[in-house]
Amino acid sequence: MDFSRESSNPNLNITFYTDNLDPVTEFELSDYLMLDGGVFEEDSSSQSIASSEKGLGGANEISGATSKTPIMQTEAREKKLEQRHRVAFITKSEIEVMDDGYKWRKYGKKPVKNSPNPRNYYKCSSGGCNVKKRIERDRDDHSFVITTYEGSHNHYSPFTVYYNQMPPNAWT
DNA sequence: CGCCTTTGACCGGCGC
DNA sequence: GCGCCGGTCAAAGGCG
């Protein structure tokens, strides 16, 4: 299984869920880039973790370290997020493993009942960080990928650090 | 040489 | 109590 990075979907929409699986919003890929998985416990300062690195391979122009999306301005989203530490995305993409700036180590794979597609389990490999991530494809329309994050990162994403080191609107 | 993927086994929870 | 199911572990191998 290797997904060539070719899905050039001009309009990738991403449905965003909280742990209640309430559809919160539909985003475009560019929105996803600003999403943060860093939902922190309670309200201890919702750290914004800008995500995305190479993400959807050729699908977008953010390949490499080119993300330039302002992360502030997701407050509404963060509000939703700070409720729990579980976040699910449904993305329409050929690539399932989107690099959000963290290092993920795969620790399991399971066939999904009622679906020909397996489900993959990832863990953040950064020290002491026990964030988990689960990726599977939609059973019906396997052009959709369901990504579920669980937990809060112990540390900032390398990218977030990068962001924080930059002037607030360096990329606008 | 270190880190990562792979893969089957194992485990706990839940429903019947 | 048993079997299924989803989730995790851990050994082995591969790759950079």
XYZ file of C-alpha atoms (C1' of nucleotides) in Angstrom:
204
model
C 0.000 0.000 0.000
C 1.566 3.070 -1.095
C -0.344 6.005 -2.222
C 1.237 7.929 -4.868
C 0.716 11.529 -4.140
C -1.309 12.503 -7.057
C -4.798 13.255 -5.937
C -5.179 16.684 -7.269
C -8.501 17.385 -5.776
C -9.192 21.018 -6.109
C -11.926 20.810 -3.590
C -11.174 18.591 -0.734
C -13.733 19.145 1.851
C -13.217 18.005 5.307
C -15.875 17.338 7.784
C -14.840 17.992 11.274
C -16.148 16.107 14.240
C -15.765 16.365 17.928
C -15.841 13.365 20.113
C -19.582 13.465 19.955
C -19.215 13.023 16.295
C -21.230 16.063 15.726
C -20.439 17.445 12.416
C -19.137 20.820 13.265
C -18.148 22.255 10.038
C -17.024 21.432 6.663
C -13.679 22.687 5.760
C -11.668 22.935 2.767
C -8.259 21.555 2.720
C -6.829 24.897 3.448
C -8.902 24.960 6.562
C -7.549 21.730 7.670
C -4.173 23.253 7.565
C -5.150 25.568 10.295
C -6.833 23.041 12.392
C -5.120 22.086 15.485
C -5.024 18.775 17.141
C -3.684 20.350 20.270
C -6.829 20.431 22.202
C -5.558 20.903 25.639
C -7.076 19.757 28.800
C -9.604 22.033 30.361
C -8.971 25.499 29.216
C -5.382 25.602 30.099
C -4.709 27.755 27.163
C -5.846 26.101 24.077
C -2.616 25.779 22.334
C -2.926 26.190 18.687
C -1.136 23.677 16.751
C -0.952 24.547 13.213
C -0.824 21.425 11.304
C 0.197 20.275 7.956
C 3.439 19.612 6.395
C 3.254 17.846 3.203
C -0.212 16.722 3.899
C -1.951 15.494 0.884
C 1.035 15.103 -1.204
C 0.540 16.680 -4.532
C -2.989 17.542 -3.683
C -2.072 20.889 -2.377
C 0.654 23.350 -2.612
C 1.733 23.069 0.926
C 4.199 20.400 0.234
C 7.234 20.596 2.322
C 7.467 23.275 4.898
C 5.497 25.746 3.017
C 2.446 26.098 5.132
C 1.642 29.673 5.546
C -1.694 29.810 7.131
C -2.421 32.046 10.051
C -3.305 29.871 12.949
C -5.015 32.475 15.019
C -8.564 32.698 13.912
C -9.632 29.257 14.777
C -10.980 30.306 18.092
C -14.438 29.093 17.447
C -13.033 25.818 16.466
C -10.876 25.647 19.509
C -13.830 26.244 21.686
C -15.390 23.207 20.272
C -12.233 21.329 20.587
C -11.435 22.051 24.130
C -14.366 19.977 25.155
C -12.618 16.749 24.538
C -9.470 15.322 23.229
C -10.891 13.400 20.459
C -11.166 14.847 17.049
C -12.176 13.230 13.857
C -11.761 14.422 10.359
C -13.357 13.082 7.303
C -11.268 14.103 4.427
C -11.770 13.459 0.825
C -8.405 12.484 -0.300
C -6.449 9.715 -1.845
C -3.826 9.965 0.772
C -4.742 8.787 4.178
C -1.645 9.512 6.111
C -1.419 13.229 6.318
C 1.595 14.569 8.000
C 0.450 17.166 10.446
C 3.856 18.016 11.710
C 4.143 15.320 14.305
C 5.995 12.104 14.082
C 3.674 9.172 14.095
C 4.643 5.607 14.646
C 2.269 2.992 13.445
C 1.506 0.407 16.067
C -1.332 -1.566 14.685
C -3.514 -2.394 11.786
C -6.868 -4.043 11.827
C -9.291 -5.068 9.180
C -12.542 -3.283 9.577
C -15.655 -5.305 9.608
C -17.956 -4.487 6.781
C -15.204 -2.795 4.988
C -12.467 -4.013 2.746
C -10.241 -1.345 4.098
C -8.015 -1.792 7.080
C -7.717 0.659 9.897
C -4.367 1.949 10.991
C -3.309 2.979 14.435
C -0.639 5.533 15.041
C 0.978 6.947 18.084
C 2.936 10.123 18.486
C 6.511 9.038 18.745
C 7.697 12.090 20.539
C 8.893 11.335 23.999
C 6.246 11.132 26.628
C 3.562 12.060 24.206
C 0.752 9.606 24.184
C -1.432 10.999 21.497
C -3.038 8.454 19.312
C -4.365 8.637 15.861
C -6.540 6.298 13.924
C -6.989 6.290 10.228
C -9.406 4.424 8.114
C -11.124 4.825 4.830
C -14.777 5.251 4.415
C -16.436 2.030 3.616
C -18.804 3.292 0.997
C -16.831 5.965 -0.646
C -13.293 5.017 -0.149
C -12.157 8.286 -1.502
C -12.892 9.560 1.957
C -10.499 9.127 4.758
C -11.454 9.231 8.378
C -8.776 10.442 10.698
C -9.299 10.405 14.411
C -6.977 12.070 16.856
C -7.117 11.188 20.480
C -5.363 12.881 23.332
C -3.305 15.972 23.719
C 0.226 16.453 22.683
C 2.787 16.770 25.327
C 4.714 19.267 23.409
C 4.307 21.480 20.478
C 4.486 20.347 16.996
C 7.741 21.221 15.381
C 5.641 23.288 13.113
C 3.941 25.104 15.863
C 7.247 25.977 17.299
C 8.153 27.216 13.959
C 5.061 29.312 13.859
C 5.604 30.686 17.273
C 9.019 31.812 16.364
C 7.693 33.789 13.537
C 6.017 37.129 13.655
C 2.285 36.680 14.037
C 1.551 37.473 10.479
C 4.657 36.502 8.762
C 2.794 34.664 6.143
C -0.109 36.777 5.416
C 22.886 2.021 14.077
C 18.488 3.716 15.251
C 13.946 4.166 14.121
C 9.992 2.636 11.763
C 6.594 -0.785 9.681
C 4.688 -5.188 9.724
C 2.039 -8.820 11.486
C 0.073 -12.135 14.499
C -0.965 -12.790 19.184
C -2.976 -11.107 23.118
C -6.390 -8.730 26.047
C -10.450 -6.569 27.995
C -15.196 -5.268 27.232
C -19.665 -6.293 25.625
C -23.613 -8.834 23.876
C -25.947 -12.930 23.534
C -19.817 -18.512 30.084
C -18.551 -17.968 25.399
C -17.425 -15.739 21.397
C -16.842 -11.621 18.925
C -14.691 -7.279 18.273
C -11.861 -3.365 18.636
C -7.612 -2.024 20.309
C -2.727 -2.774 21.736
C 1.734 -5.195 22.242
C 5.898 -6.886 20.828
C 9.271 -9.515 17.938
C 11.359 -9.379 13.653
C 12.773 -7.299 9.641
C 13.589 -3.270 6.613
C 15.245 1.163 5.457
C 17.822 5.396 5.562
